[in-house]
Amino acid sequence: MDNRAIGVFDSGLGGLTAVRRLHALMPDEDIIYFGDTGRVPYGTRGRDTIIKYARQDVAFLRQFDLKAIIIACNTVSSVALDLLGHENDIPIIGTVEPACRRAMTMTQNGKVGVIGTAATVRSGAYERYLHHADGSLTLYTQPCPLFVPLVENGRVQRGDVVIETVVAEYLAPLKEAGVDTLILGCTHYPLLEGVIGDFMGPDVTLIDSGAEAANLASTQFDPAGGPGKTRYFVSDDPDGFDQLAGLFLQEQIDVGAGLVDISSY
Ligand code: DGL
């Protein structure tokens, strides 16, 4: 039994999709969540800035007694997973590998789509992993830079003409290419599962990268004895975070996020 907490971080609210899966799979675990709401989005930024922010996020979390950290952010996982792994003496789990592994088990026609932030797509991390693991796969990647701001503003519902228009614009090439598996390579995107699923059609399997990271984490270390408690921290506007967190967690809870000056780490 290992009662140390699991640290989880993202640029904002998106990483809560991983926390939701952790709550389902590992209800006895203590979780410390950090969302960098003062500096979201990360996906439009350059590599050096993403690395700097990720190091500060980890430094904040490492003040707590942790058994592992989940990078519930594809942008950081794509750019800085190896670096953070080398710099830390606890397991650091990212999203790219578990999402790819799931996609490989699901695809029937070998055509896999990957959508993510501009930085994630630019990094080539998904292509590297998938081509190395299975050279016969055909990959189609598409950056979707408007998704994160729309999701952070709660524009996620079916029937919302703004999000439906943007989804159609970004995903039309992937639909035309005939992908049968689509990796949601950003932890904000599972909130758009309904709209994306409607557009792509019922024969396309959507892969939730944050949930896959949580699935992997649940197999990696000794469980805690419970009862699990989750504490939330953000770098700006805790009230705004509290209001939208229920949408991501799909449960109404008293989040009570604490405010952190992340630039001091
Ligand atoms: N949710 C994040 C990801 O998985 C980051 C989104 C952003 O900050 O641009 O990539």
mmCIF file of C-alpha atoms and ligand atoms in Angstrom:
data_model
loop_
_atom_site.group_PDB
_atom_site.id
_atom_site.type_symbol
_atom_site.label_atom_id
_atom_site.label_comp_id
_atom_site.label_asym_id
_atom_site.label_seq_id
_atom_site.Cartn_x
_atom_site.Cartn_y
_atom_site.Cartn_z
ATOM 1 C CA MET A 1 0.000 0.000 0.000
ATOM 2 C CA ASP A 2 1.288 3.459 -0.953
ATOM 3 C CA ASN A 3 -0.648 6.402 0.467
ATOM 4 C CA ARG A 4 1.354 9.101 -1.269
ATOM 5 C CA ALA A 5 -0.727 11.265 -3.615
ATOM 6 C CA ILE A 6 -0.773 11.296 -7.419
ATOM 7 C CA GLY A 7 0.030 14.695 -8.960
ATOM 8 C CA VAL A 8 -1.827 15.676 -12.133
ATOM 9 C CA PHE A 9 -1.369 18.828 -14.188
ATOM 10 C CA ASP A 10 -2.563 20.561 -17.318
ATOM 11 C CA SER A 11 -2.578 24.073 -18.738
ATOM 12 C CA GLY A 12 -6.136 24.516 -17.459
ATOM 13 C CA LEU A 13 -9.296 22.489 -17.122
ATOM 14 C CA GLY A 14 -8.569 19.773 -19.700
ATOM 15 C CA GLY A 15 -6.602 17.542 -17.337
ATOM 16 C CA LEU A 16 -9.754 17.044 -15.312
ATOM 17 C CA THR A 17 -10.783 14.501 -17.956
ATOM 18 C CA ALA A 18 -7.909 12.368 -16.639
ATOM 19 C CA VAL A 19 -8.955 13.036 -13.029
ATOM 20 C CA ARG A 20 -12.479 11.883 -13.891
ATOM 21 C CA ARG A 21 -11.090 8.525 -15.030
ATOM 22 C CA LEU A 22 -8.796 8.311 -11.974
ATOM 23 C CA HIS A 23 -11.807 8.864 -9.703
ATOM 24 C CA ALA A 24 -13.600 5.986 -11.454
ATOM 25 C CA LEU A 25 -10.642 3.579 -11.464
ATOM 26 C CA MET A 26 -8.815 4.518 -8.256
ATOM 27 C CA PRO A 27 -11.280 6.104 -5.824
ATOM 28 C CA ASP A 28 -8.952 5.509 -2.873
ATOM 29 C CA GLU A 29 -6.143 7.700 -4.217
ATOM 30 C CA ASP A 30 -5.311 11.195 -3.016
ATOM 31 C CA ILE A 31 -4.867 13.482 -6.026
ATOM 32 C CA ILE A 32 -3.268 16.923 -6.245
ATOM 33 C CA TYR A 33 -4.394 18.736 -9.405
ATOM 34 C CA PHE A 34 -2.775 21.840 -10.824
ATOM 35 C CA GLY A 35 -4.326 23.766 -13.740
ATOM 36 C CA ASP A 36 -2.256 26.638 -15.099
ATOM 37 C CA THR A 37 -5.333 28.771 -15.808
ATOM 38 C CA GLY A 38 -3.328 31.996 -15.771
ATOM 39 C CA ARG A 39 -1.211 30.894 -18.751
ATOM 40 C CA VAL A 40 -3.563 28.656 -20.769
ATOM 41 C CA PRO A 41 -3.286 27.877 -23.676
ATOM 42 C CA TYR A 42 0.091 26.156 -23.913
ATOM 43 C CA GLY A 43 -0.543 24.759 -27.379
ATOM 44 C CA THR A 44 0.052 28.022 -29.215
ATOM 45 C CA ARG A 45 3.443 28.578 -27.554
ATOM 46 C CA GLY A 46 6.974 27.668 -28.510
ATOM 47 C CA ARG A 47 8.924 24.718 -27.172
ATOM 48 C CA ASP A 48 11.095 26.651 -24.682
ATOM 49 C CA THR A 49 8.089 28.328 -23.068
ATOM 50 C CA ILE A 50 6.213 25.032 -22.793
ATOM 51 C CA ILE A 51 9.263 23.436 -21.132
ATOM 52 C CA LYS A 52 9.640 26.355 -18.703
ATOM 53 C CA TYR A 53 5.960 26.222 -17.726
ATOM 54 C CA ALA A 54 6.011 22.425 -17.382
ATOM 55 C CA ARG A 55 9.055 22.556 -15.068
ATOM 56 C CA GLN A 56 7.292 25.122 -12.869
ATOM 57 C CA ASP A 57 4.119 22.998 -12.766
ATOM 58 C CA VAL A 58 6.144 19.976 -11.688
ATOM 59 C CA ALA A 59 8.102 22.027 -9.112
ATOM 60 C CA PHE A 60 4.823 23.139 -7.546
ATOM 61 C CA LEU A 61 3.470 19.578 -7.406
ATOM 62 C CA ARG A 62 6.723 18.193 -5.992
ATOM 63 C CA GLN A 63 6.162 20.139 -2.783
ATOM 64 C CA PHE A 64 3.671 17.386 -1.976
ATOM 65 C CA ASP A 65 4.657 13.826 -1.157
ATOM 66 C CA LEU A 66 3.863 12.152 -4.496
ATOM 67 C CA LYS A 67 4.198 8.640 -5.852
ATOM 68 C CA ALA A 68 3.817 9.725 -9.502
ATOM 69 C CA ILE A 69 2.862 12.605 -11.755
ATOM 70 C CA ILE A 70 0.458 12.357 -14.683
ATOM 71 C CA ILE A 71 1.039 14.973 -17.365
ATOM 72 C CA ALA A 72 -2.622 15.329 -18.326
ATOM 73 C CA CYS A 73 -1.644 17.605 -21.190
ATOM 74 C CA ASN A 74 -0.686 16.353 -24.635
ATOM 75 C CA THR A 75 1.193 19.534 -25.419
ATOM 76 C CA VAL A 76 3.581 19.010 -22.486
ATOM 77 C CA SER A 77 3.669 15.228 -23.033
ATOM 78 C CA SER A 78 4.651 15.751 -26.681
ATOM 79 C CA VAL A 79 7.349 18.307 -25.968
ATOM 80 C CA ALA A 80 8.760 17.566 -22.511
ATOM 81 C CA LEU A 81 7.950 14.045 -21.261
ATOM 82 C CA ASP A 82 11.483 12.660 -21.667
ATOM 83 C CA LEU A 83 13.036 15.747 -20.098
ATOM 84 C CA LEU A 84 10.722 15.706 -17.080
ATOM 85 C CA GLY A 85 11.248 11.956 -16.740
ATOM 86 C CA HIS A 86 15.019 12.458 -16.517
ATOM 87 C CA GLU A 87 14.727 15.329 -14.049
ATOM 88 C CA ASN A 88 12.474 13.519 -11.567
ATOM 89 C CA ASP A 89 12.918 10.475 -9.381
ATOM 90 C CA ILE A 90 9.247 9.458 -9.444
ATOM 91 C CA PRO A 91 7.348 8.022 -12.447
ATOM 92 C CA ILE A 92 6.100 10.668 -14.891
ATOM 93 C CA ILE A 93 3.255 9.394 -17.069
ATOM 94 C CA GLY A 94 2.266 11.154 -20.292
ATOM 95 C CA THR A 95 -0.645 10.837 -22.691
ATOM 96 C CA VAL A 96 0.944 10.040 -26.060
ATOM 97 C CA GLU A 97 2.002 6.426 -25.570
ATOM 98 C CA PRO A 98 -1.198 5.175 -23.885
ATOM 99 C CA ALA A 99 -3.394 6.929 -26.482
ATOM 100 C CA CYS A 100 -1.367 5.404 -29.333
ATOM 101 C CA ARG A 101 -1.509 1.945 -27.824
ATOM 102 C CA ARG A 102 -5.304 2.121 -27.581
ATOM 103 C CA ALA A 103 -5.588 3.425 -31.154
ATOM 104 C CA MET A 104 -3.509 0.521 -32.436
ATOM 105 C CA THR A 105 -5.834 -1.982 -30.785
ATOM 106 C CA MET A 106 -8.955 -0.258 -32.146
ATOM 107 C CA THR A 107 -8.174 0.509 -35.794
ATOM 108 C CA GLN A 108 -9.421 -1.957 -38.383
ATOM 109 C CA ASN A 109 -8.387 -0.182 -41.579
ATOM 110 C CA GLY A 110 -5.047 1.199 -40.311
ATOM 111 C CA LYS A 111 -6.096 4.820 -40.918
ATOM 112 C CA VAL A 112 -5.641 6.793 -37.703
ATOM 113 C CA GLY A 113 -6.357 10.480 -37.208
ATOM 114 C CA VAL A 114 -4.678 12.617 -34.550
ATOM 115 C CA ILE A 115 -6.016 16.017 -33.545
ATOM 116 C CA GLY A 116 -4.279 18.268 -31.069
ATOM 117 C CA THR A 117 -2.887 21.699 -30.377
ATOM 118 C CA ALA A 118 -0.500 23.331 -32.843
ATOM 119 C CA ALA A 119 2.467 22.490 -30.565
ATOM 120 C CA THR A 120 1.450 18.831 -30.228
ATOM 121 C CA VAL A 121 1.061 18.350 -33.977
ATOM 122 C CA ARG A 122 4.265 20.295 -34.707
ATOM 123 C CA SER A 123 6.245 18.135 -32.271
ATOM 124 C CA GLY A 124 5.611 15.003 -34.369
ATOM 125 C CA ALA A 125 5.385 12.938 -31.151
ATOM 126 C CA TYR A 126 2.335 10.936 -32.253
ATOM 127 C CA GLU A 127 3.774 10.153 -35.687
ATOM 128 C CA ARG A 128 7.084 9.073 -34.141
ATOM 129 C CA TYR A 129 5.414 6.692 -31.718
ATOM 130 C CA LEU A 130 2.875 5.213 -34.135
ATOM 131 C CA HIS A 131 5.233 4.808 -37.090
ATOM 132 C CA HIS A 132 7.829 3.193 -34.878
ATOM 133 C CA ALA A 133 5.263 0.839 -33.333
ATOM 134 C CA ASP A 134 3.512 -0.099 -36.588
ATOM 135 C CA GLY A 135 4.936 1.096 -39.899
ATOM 136 C CA SER A 136 1.817 -0.030 -41.788
ATOM 137 C CA LEU A 137 -0.443 2.619 -40.205
ATOM 138 C CA THR A 138 -1.447 5.668 -42.221
ATOM 139 C CA LEU A 139 -1.669 8.806 -40.077
ATOM 140 C CA TYR A 140 -3.592 11.989 -40.627
ATOM 141 C CA THR A 141 -2.830 14.861 -38.246
ATOM 142 C CA GLN A 142 -4.737 18.091 -37.814
ATOM 143 C CA PRO A 143 -4.094 20.981 -35.426
ATOM 144 C CA CYS A 144 -7.312 22.418 -33.959
ATOM 145 C CA PRO A 145 -6.195 25.663 -32.263
ATOM 146 C CA LEU A 146 -9.681 27.065 -31.679
ATOM 147 C CA PHE A 147 -10.929 24.063 -29.705
ATOM 148 C CA VAL A 148 -9.198 24.888 -26.392
ATOM 149 C CA PRO A 149 -10.494 28.465 -26.015
ATOM 150 C CA LEU A 150 -14.002 27.337 -26.978
ATOM 151 C CA VAL A 151 -13.951 24.465 -24.475
ATOM 152 C CA GLU A 152 -12.519 26.694 -21.713
ATOM 153 C CA ASN A 153 -15.528 28.952 -22.352
ATOM 154 C CA GLY A 154 -17.993 26.091 -22.077
ATOM 155 C CA ARG A 155 -18.906 26.038 -25.817
ATOM 156 C CA VAL A 156 -19.214 22.271 -25.996
ATOM 157 C CA GLN A 157 -22.884 21.430 -26.518
ATOM 158 C CA ARG A 158 -24.508 19.792 -29.511
ATOM 159 C CA GLY A 159 -26.504 22.441 -31.344
ATOM 160 C CA ASP A 160 -23.994 25.231 -30.589
ATOM 161 C CA VAL A 161 -23.469 26.560 -34.095
ATOM 162 C CA VAL A 162 -20.026 27.994 -33.290
ATOM 163 C CA ILE A 163 -18.457 24.752 -32.109
ATOM 164 C CA GLU A 164 -20.266 22.671 -34.750
ATOM 165 C CA THR A 165 -18.908 24.933 -37.511
ATOM 166 C CA VAL A 166 -15.347 24.785 -36.179
ATOM 167 C CA VAL A 167 -15.499 20.994 -35.747
ATOM 168 C CA ALA A 168 -16.714 20.562 -39.340
ATOM 169 C CA GLU A 169 -13.987 22.854 -40.663
ATOM 170 C CA TYR A 170 -11.131 21.060 -38.866
ATOM 171 C CA LEU A 171 -12.310 17.472 -39.211
ATOM 172 C CA ALA A 172 -13.583 17.372 -42.799
ATOM 173 C CA PRO A 173 -10.172 16.274 -44.208
ATOM 174 C CA LEU A 174 -9.928 13.410 -41.680
ATOM 175 C CA LYS A 175 -13.466 12.261 -42.446
ATOM 176 C CA GLU A 176 -12.734 12.388 -46.166
ATOM 177 C CA ALA A 177 -9.553 10.356 -45.647
ATOM 178 C CA GLY A 178 -11.649 7.593 -44.049
ATOM 179 C CA VAL A 179 -9.985 7.350 -40.636
ATOM 180 C CA ASP A 180 -11.722 4.750 -38.464
ATOM 181 C CA THR A 181 -9.933 5.824 -35.257
ATOM 182 C CA LEU A 182 -9.430 9.378 -34.069
ATOM 183 C CA ILE A 183 -7.082 10.211 -31.204
ATOM 184 C CA LEU A 184 -8.325 13.196 -29.235
ATOM 185 C CA GLY A 185 -4.736 14.332 -28.687
ATOM 186 C CA CYS A 186 -5.637 17.113 -26.262
ATOM 187 C CA THR A 187 -7.239 16.578 -22.882
ATOM 188 C CA HIS A 188 -9.757 19.342 -23.546
ATOM 189 C CA TYR A 189 -11.284 17.531 -26.522
ATOM 190 C CA PRO A 190 -13.291 14.785 -24.728
ATOM 191 C CA LEU A 191 -15.722 17.582 -23.820
ATOM 192 C CA LEU A 192 -16.419 17.756 -27.553
ATOM 193 C CA GLU A 193 -16.989 14.007 -27.887
ATOM 194 C CA GLY A 194 -20.699 14.481 -28.720
ATOM 195 C CA VAL A 195 -20.139 17.093 -31.436
ATOM 196 C CA ILE A 196 -17.062 15.330 -32.856
ATOM 197 C CA GLY A 197 -18.807 11.928 -32.748
ATOM 198 C CA ASP A 198 -21.840 13.318 -34.589
ATOM 199 C CA PHE A 199 -19.629 14.774 -37.303
ATOM 200 C CA MET A 200 -17.322 11.763 -37.763
ATOM 201 C CA GLY A 201 -20.131 9.197 -37.552
ATOM 202 C CA PRO A 202 -20.700 6.076 -35.450
ATOM 203 C CA ASP A 203 -18.050 3.966 -37.192
ATOM 204 C CA VAL A 204 -15.162 6.138 -35.993
ATOM 205 C CA THR A 205 -13.698 5.281 -32.579
ATOM 206 C CA LEU A 206 -12.668 8.293 -30.496
ATOM 207 C CA ILE A 207 -9.682 7.833 -28.168
ATOM 208 C CA ASP A 208 -9.628 9.912 -24.967
ATOM 209 C CA SER A 209 -5.916 10.542 -24.300
ATOM 210 C CA GLY A 210 -6.339 11.735 -20.687
ATOM 211 C CA ALA A 211 -8.435 8.714 -19.803
ATOM 212 C CA GLU A 212 -5.839 6.430 -21.410
ATOM 213 C CA ALA A 213 -3.100 8.031 -19.282
ATOM 214 C CA ALA A 214 -5.228 7.365 -16.188
ATOM 215 C CA ASN A 215 -5.813 3.755 -17.325
ATOM 216 C CA LEU A 216 -2.051 3.283 -17.621
ATOM 217 C CA ALA A 217 -1.436 4.911 -14.237
ATOM 218 C CA SER A 218 -3.880 2.521 -12.583
ATOM 219 C CA THR A 219 -1.591 -0.380 -13.532
ATOM 220 C CA GLN A 220 1.693 1.230 -12.490
ATOM 221 C CA PHE A 221 1.956 1.485 -8.723
ATOM 222 C CA ASP A 222 0.714 0.234 -5.375
ATOM 223 C CA PRO A 223 -2.775 1.503 -4.497
ATOM 224 C CA ALA A 224 -3.605 3.748 -1.556
ATOM 225 C CA GLY A 225 -5.783 2.706 1.356
ATOM 226 C CA GLY A 226 -8.378 5.484 0.958
ATOM 227 C CA PRO A 227 -10.561 7.344 1.396
ATOM 228 C CA GLY A 228 -9.210 9.319 -1.579
ATOM 229 C CA LYS A 229 -9.360 13.096 -1.570
ATOM 230 C CA THR A 230 -8.644 15.432 -4.488
ATOM 231 C CA ARG A 231 -7.254 18.931 -3.962
ATOM 232 C CA TYR A 232 -7.293 21.472 -6.785
ATOM 233 C CA PHE A 233 -4.954 24.411 -7.434
ATOM 234 C CA VAL A 234 -4.911 26.976 -10.242
ATOM 235 C CA SER A 235 -2.794 29.979 -11.219
ATOM 236 C CA ASP A 236 -5.730 32.350 -11.876
ATOM 237 C CA ASP A 237 -9.481 32.766 -11.311
ATOM 238 C CA PRO A 238 -10.293 29.908 -8.909
ATOM 239 C CA ASP A 239 -14.004 30.819 -9.032
ATOM 240 C CA GLY A 240 -14.142 30.404 -12.805
ATOM 241 C CA PHE A 241 -12.373 27.055 -12.459
ATOM 242 C CA ASP A 242 -14.808 25.920 -9.755
ATOM 243 C CA GLN A 243 -17.769 26.796 -11.990
ATOM 244 C CA LEU A 244 -16.571 24.829 -15.040
ATOM 245 C CA ALA A 245 -14.875 21.909 -13.262
ATOM 246 C CA GLY A 246 -18.136 19.962 -12.874
ATOM 247 C CA LEU A 247 -18.549 19.903 -16.655
ATOM 248 C CA PHE A 248 -15.163 18.198 -17.041
ATOM 249 C CA LEU A 249 -15.466 15.888 -14.033
ATOM 250 C CA GLN A 250 -19.107 15.055 -14.818
ATOM 251 C CA GLU A 251 -19.934 15.297 -11.143
ATOM 252 C CA GLN A 252 -21.055 18.228 -9.074
ATOM 253 C CA ILE A 253 -18.546 18.636 -6.282
ATOM 254 C CA ASP A 254 -17.275 21.458 -4.157
ATOM 255 C CA VAL A 255 -13.936 22.012 -5.940
ATOM 256 C CA GLY A 256 -12.705 24.949 -3.841
ATOM 257 C CA ALA A 257 -9.545 25.480 -5.915
ATOM 258 C CA GLY A 258 -6.606 27.221 -4.248
ATOM 259 C CA LEU A 259 -4.633 30.008 -5.935
ATOM 260 C CA VAL A 260 -0.913 29.513 -6.689
ATOM 261 C CA ASP A 261 1.699 32.023 -7.867
ATOM 262 C CA ILE A 262 3.219 29.610 -10.361
ATOM 263 C CA SER A 263 5.815 32.094 -11.620
ATOM 264 C CA SER A 264 7.563 31.821 -8.255
ATOM 265 C CA TYR A 265 8.423 28.120 -8.820
HETATM 266 N N1 DGL B 1 -5.100 20.228 -22.626
HETATM 267 C C1 DGL B 1 -3.845 20.445 -23.207
HETATM 268 C C2 DGL B 1 -3.408 19.363 -24.134
HETATM 269 O O1 DGL B 1 -3.761 18.224 -23.893
HETATM 270 C C3 DGL B 1 -3.368 21.810 -23.519
HETATM 271 C C4 DGL B 1 -4.246 22.735 -24.252
HETATM 272 C C5 DGL B 1 -3.574 24.091 -24.365
HETATM 273 O O2 DGL B 1 -3.232 24.647 -23.333
HETATM 274 O O3 DGL B 1 -3.372 24.567 -25.462
HETATM 275 O O4 DGL B 1 -2.698 19.593 -25.078
#
